[in-house]
Amino acid sequence: MKLFEYQAKELFKEIGIPVPASTIISGVQELDKAIAEIGLPCVLKAQVLQGGRGKAGLVRFVRTQEEALAEGQRILEVTGKKLLVEAAVPFEREMYISITVDPFSGSALVMACLEGGVDIEQIARTMPEKIIREKVDTSLGLMPFQADNVMYALGLSGTAAKEGNKILLKLYKLFIKYDAELVEINPLMILKDGTMVAADGKFNLDDNALFKHPQFTLTREHYKNDVEFEAAQDGIPYIQFEGDIGMMVAGAGLANVVFDLVHYYGGTVANYLEFGGPNYHKAQKCMKMMLDAKPKAILIATFGTIARADVMAQGIVDAVKELKPEIPIVAVIRGTGEELAQELLRSVGLNPLNDTEEAVKKAIELVGGASK
Amino acid sequence: MSIIIDGKTKVLIQGITGKEGSFWAKHAKEYGTNIVAGVTPGKEGQEVDGIPVYHTVRRAAAEHKIEASLLVVPPRFAKGAIFEVLDAGIKIIVVTAEGIPLHEMLEVRRVALSMNALVIGGNSTGIISTGKAMMGFFPYWLERVYKPGRIGVMTRSGSLTNEVTAEIVKAGYGSSSVIAVGGDPVPFTRFVEILPLFEKDSETDAVVMIGEIGGTMEEEVAEAIEQGIFTKPLIGFMGGRTAPKGQKMGHAGAIITAGKGTVADKVEALTKAGALVADRPSMIGALLDQALKG
């Protein structure tokens, strides 16, 4: 689960990492008061989860009241989400700092770079030597000497090196306390006197550990639309796209490949829905959800072991009887209980196929052929 | 031969009295797996399909020689159950649980490395030495999917494995061992650590690797081929070529981050190392022919 910037900054504040003065608002009517409180110039930042906010015009530095009101109103309207009104901070340099995991060694991994404020992925590709890395044995924790290793390797000195050390140790405490996948400050602003301020914050919590942190819940704001939000409430992986074919696939690996195959053969995907694992008895609910996305055809693919084919087929049969979809359904159902599954599908007039690629081609043909 | 287990390997099942545990214990036994004991705290004295159940791994290990353990326990108990079996000196462990907290995955990976234990998973469908024994969940009764043969398979997925092994059988081959390292972002054992076992196995002629977007496991395999650690033919097939960037697609490990983990990167590394890469499952048979029959 990704936290919004304002939530990340609340956690920074809680642990003592300096952040700019700010206030969070939900509507235009609160804008005047927020600007009066924070003062001008200030920065208006849309609270959306996708990257590239700056390029999309969703972060604006504003100098005057008129500009602030106009831009604030525009951003709120475009996103329909919360807006962070934040004091502008005069800085000397910007740096990048993050903590994530190193799967190979089983460690936490600190990454830092003095080219802050820019796209770190770009730097990882073009100037990997500029990124300082330090692995942390989580049973021992991040030690102060390791934080020093990072700061002095970056070339910092004096107050900045000491401040950086303190901030990194605090960031690590947050990483552990909240079971994070990733904590990132980019940019971490270095001021004239060497002190630092976290001007942005990314905080990704581990979904598998969310049960330890009930104060964080996924809200409608985390999702692009109502359907994706509702699916998530049911624990069903669901992503909506703009294409033709509605996918109902059991198993994450197979779902990814069906998604690829649809594109390979020139088709487009209306939605990605995975109903394997604990969801294999939810076929009926899944089909209902998927029909809301108005696909032109439904493509069902399974090759399950624990996710029994006959149970999934029964769910599909019930769904077809109840929902009477008027669009064609292509099904390729194999694995445990496959004979019975195919019989069940035939009982409602479906013609189960045996080969995934055949099924993908068939579905594309039914929606009018390849688009490219 | 085959790798990791065969019909003689003495296997323990942790969580044997649960619904899944007892169902798959029965199937594994029927398949020929030498299951000697099960563990469920509080259930000692019971039997599952004739297999004696103990309170703890230590108590089971006192009565039986145990070489490997299959964990069929919920994710929140997985770390404890893994450490329990390591504590009893057992060095082959298969972890099926999906949803183990990430920071616990790190601890298990680090400890397994330091103890030189082979912990496979989490989020794994298990391992099968085709025709001999299995620890995990495989529809072995489908002959067109699990037929004994000379192709080693290692995979990050479950559903896709059936799809690919069916292609292998369709092309006239079969599998020696299928090892599901699992779909988690921190697999306890990585592809590159399975490769030397297939390299040594005289009954494996080639390896099919079922990879996925995210992480660097496939790139590590390419490196091992370049370094001559693995010299048999390898065919890679990776899901998620067209997955949108930054979007988690099903498996927790399947996400492109920090400029790493794209299928394009993996294909490039593998091709450069001399491995063959299948664009689609249906190409795997032809690539096996190309590699093995010239």
CSV table of C-alpha atoms in Angstrom, one decimal, chain A residues 1-2 100-108 111 119-121 124-125 133 136-140 175-182 205-209 211-212 224 228 237-239 241 250-257 259-261 263-265 272 274 277-278 280 302-306 308 334-339 342 354-357, chain B residues 19-20 23-24 76 98-107 109-110 113 125 137-139 141-142 144-146 157-160 162-164 166-167 170 184-187 190 192-193 212-213 216 220 237-252 254-263 265 279-283:
chain,number,residue,atom,x,y,z
A,1,MET,CA,0.0,0.0,0.0
A,2,LYS,CA,1.4,3.4,-1.0
A,100,THR,CA,14.3,-0.7,0.3
A,101,VAL,CA,15.2,-4.4,0.3
A,102,ASP,CA,18.0,-6.4,-1.3
A,103,PRO,CA,16.5,-9.7,-2.1
A,104,PHE,CA,19.8,-11.5,-2.9
A,105,SER,CA,21.5,-10.9,0.5
A,106,GLY,CA,18.3,-10.7,2.5
A,107,SER,CA,19.2,-7.2,3.7
A,108,ALA,CA,17.7,-3.8,3.9
A,111,MET,CA,20.6,4.1,-1.5
A,119,ASP,CA,14.6,10.7,-11.8
A,120,ILE,CA,16.7,8.2,-9.8
A,121,GLU,CA,15.9,5.5,-12.3
A,124,ALA,CA,20.7,4.2,-12.0
A,125,ARG,CA,21.0,3.6,-15.7
A,133,ARG,CA,24.7,1.8,-1.4
A,136,VAL,CA,21.8,-3.4,6.5
A,137,ASP,CA,21.5,-6.7,8.4
A,138,THR,CA,18.0,-6.1,9.8
A,139,SER,CA,18.7,-8.3,12.9
A,140,LEU,CA,21.4,-5.8,13.9
A,175,PHE,CA,11.2,1.6,7.6
A,176,ILE,CA,11.3,-1.1,10.4
A,177,LYS,CA,8.4,0.3,12.5
A,178,TYR,CA,5.9,0.4,9.7
A,179,ASP,CA,7.1,-2.7,7.8
A,180,ALA,CA,7.9,-0.7,4.7
A,181,GLU,CA,8.8,-2.0,1.2
A,182,LEU,CA,10.2,1.4,0.4
A,205,LEU,CA,3.9,-0.4,3.2
A,206,ASP,CA,4.1,-4.1,2.8
A,207,ASP,CA,0.6,-5.4,2.1
A,208,ASN,CA,1.4,-8.7,3.8
A,209,ALA,CA,2.2,-6.8,7.1
A,211,PHE,CA,-2.5,-6.5,9.7
A,212,LYS,CA,0.1,-5.1,12.1
A,224,LYS,CA,-8.5,4.9,-10.3
A,228,GLU,CA,-10.9,-1.3,-8.7
A,237,PRO,CA,-6.6,-8.3,-8.2
A,238,TYR,CA,-8.3,-6.1,-10.8
A,239,ILE,CA,-7.0,-3.5,-13.1
A,241,PHE,CA,-7.9,-0.8,-19.1
A,250,ALA,CA,-6.8,-18.0,-12.4
A,251,GLY,CA,-3.2,-17.7,-11.3
A,252,ALA,CA,-0.9,-14.6,-11.5
A,253,GLY,CA,1.7,-16.1,-13.8
A,254,LEU,CA,-0.9,-17.3,-16.3
A,255,ALA,CA,-2.7,-14.0,-16.1
A,256,ASN,CA,0.4,-12.1,-17.0
A,257,VAL,CA,1.0,-14.3,-20.0
A,259,PHE,CA,-2.2,-10.3,-20.9
A,260,ASP,CA,0.9,-10.5,-23.1
A,261,LEU,CA,-0.6,-12.9,-25.6
A,263,HIS,CA,-1.2,-7.9,-27.1
A,264,TYR,CA,1.0,-10.2,-29.0
A,265,TYR,CA,-1.8,-11.2,-31.3
A,272,TYR,CA,-7.1,-7.7,-15.9
A,274,GLU,CA,-7.1,-12.7,-11.5
A,277,GLY,CA,-5.6,-18.7,-5.2
A,278,PRO,CA,-8.1,-17.8,-2.5
A,280,TYR,CA,-11.2,-19.4,-7.1
A,302,THR,CA,-7.2,-21.4,-15.9
A,303,PHE,CA,-4.7,-24.2,-15.4
A,304,GLY,CA,-5.2,-24.7,-11.7
A,305,THR,CA,-4.1,-27.3,-9.1
A,306,ILE,CA,-5.6,-26.1,-5.8
A,308,ARG,CA,-10.1,-26.5,-8.9
A,334,ARG,CA,-7.8,-27.1,-17.4
A,335,GLY,CA,-6.2,-28.6,-14.3
A,336,THR,CA,-7.7,-30.4,-11.3
A,337,GLY,CA,-11.3,-31.5,-12.1
A,338,GLU,CA,-11.1,-30.5,-15.8
A,339,GLU,CA,-13.4,-33.2,-17.2
A,342,GLN,CA,-15.8,-28.9,-19.4
A,354,ASN,CA,-7.9,-26.7,-24.7
A,355,ASP,CA,-5.1,-24.3,-25.7
A,356,THR,CA,-4.5,-20.9,-24.3
A,357,GLU,CA,-3.1,-19.3,-27.5
B,19,LYS,CA,-7.5,-29.3,5.1
B,20,GLU,CA,-4.8,-28.6,2.5
B,23,PHE,CA,-5.3,-33.6,1.2
B,24,TRP,CA,-1.8,-33.2,-0.2
B,76,ARG,CA,1.8,-15.5,9.6
B,98,GLU,CA,1.6,-16.9,0.1
B,99,GLY,CA,1.7,-13.5,2.0
B,100,ILE,CA,4.6,-13.8,4.3
B,101,PRO,CA,5.5,-10.3,5.5
B,102,LEU,CA,8.4,-8.8,3.5
B,103,HIS,CA,10.7,-8.1,6.5
B,104,GLU,CA,10.3,-11.7,7.6
B,105,MET,CA,11.2,-12.9,4.1
B,106,LEU,CA,14.5,-11.0,4.5
B,107,GLU,CA,15.2,-12.7,7.9
B,109,ARG,CA,16.6,-15.6,3.4
B,110,ARG,CA,19.6,-14.3,5.4
B,113,LEU,CA,22.1,-18.5,3.5
B,125,THR,CA,3.6,-24.7,-5.4
B,137,PHE,CA,0.7,-29.2,-5.0
B,138,PHE,CA,0.9,-30.6,-8.5
B,139,PRO,CA,-1.8,-32.2,-10.6
B,141,TRP,CA,-2.5,-37.3,-12.4
B,142,LEU,CA,-2.7,-35.3,-15.6
B,144,ARG,CA,-0.1,-34.6,-20.4
B,145,VAL,CA,1.2,-32.2,-17.8
B,146,TYR,CA,3.5,-34.3,-15.5
B,157,SER,CA,4.6,-19.3,-11.0
B,158,GLY,CA,2.1,-22.1,-10.4
B,159,SER,CA,-0.6,-21.8,-13.0
B,160,LEU,CA,1.9,-21.0,-15.7
B,162,ASN,CA,1.2,-26.4,-15.8
B,163,GLU,CA,0.8,-24.5,-19.0
B,164,VAL,CA,4.5,-24.8,-19.8
B,166,ALA,CA,2.0,-29.3,-20.9
B,167,GLU,CA,3.9,-27.8,-23.8
B,170,LYS,CA,3.2,-32.0,-26.2
B,184,ASP,CA,7.5,-13.5,-3.8
B,185,PRO,CA,9.9,-10.5,-4.1
B,186,VAL,CA,12.4,-12.2,-1.8
B,187,PRO,CA,12.5,-15.9,-2.8
B,190,ARG,CA,17.0,-18.1,-6.3
B,192,VAL,CA,20.8,-19.2,-9.8
B,193,GLU,CA,21.1,-21.5,-6.8
B,212,GLU,CA,8.5,-13.1,-14.9
B,213,ILE,CA,8.9,-9.3,-14.8
B,216,THR,CA,16.9,-9.8,-11.2
B,220,GLU,CA,21.7,-13.8,-12.6
B,237,PHE,CA,10.1,-17.9,-21.0
B,238,MET,CA,9.0,-14.7,-19.2
B,239,GLY,CA,5.6,-13.4,-18.4
B,240,GLY,CA,4.8,-9.7,-18.2
B,241,ARG,CA,6.3,-8.4,-21.4
B,242,THR,CA,3.5,-5.9,-21.8
B,243,ALA,CA,2.8,-5.2,-18.2
B,244,PRO,CA,2.4,-1.5,-17.3
B,245,LYS,CA,5.4,0.0,-15.4
B,246,GLY,CA,5.1,0.3,-11.6
B,247,GLN,CA,1.9,-1.8,-11.5
B,248,LYS,CA,1.9,-4.9,-9.4
B,249,MET,CA,0.6,-7.7,-11.6
B,250,GLY,CA,-0.6,-10.6,-9.5
B,251,HIS,CA,2.6,-11.9,-7.8
B,252,ALA,CA,4.0,-9.5,-5.3
B,254,ALA,CA,6.1,-9.0,-10.4
B,255,ILE,CA,6.8,-5.3,-10.5
B,256,ILE,CA,9.2,-3.2,-12.4
B,257,THR,CA,11.0,-0.8,-10.1
B,258,ALA,CA,14.1,1.4,-10.2
B,259,GLY,CA,14.7,0.8,-13.8
B,260,LYS,CA,15.2,-2.9,-13.3
B,261,GLY,CA,13.2,-6.0,-13.9
B,262,THR,CA,11.7,-5.5,-17.4
B,263,VAL,CA,11.3,-8.5,-19.6
B,265,ASP,CA,16.3,-6.6,-20.0
B,279,ASP,CA,8.1,-15.4,-26.9
B,280,ARG,CA,5.1,-17.6,-26.3
B,281,PRO,CA,4.5,-20.9,-24.5
B,282,SER,CA,3.8,-22.6,-27.8
B,283,MET,CA,7.4,-21.9,-28.9
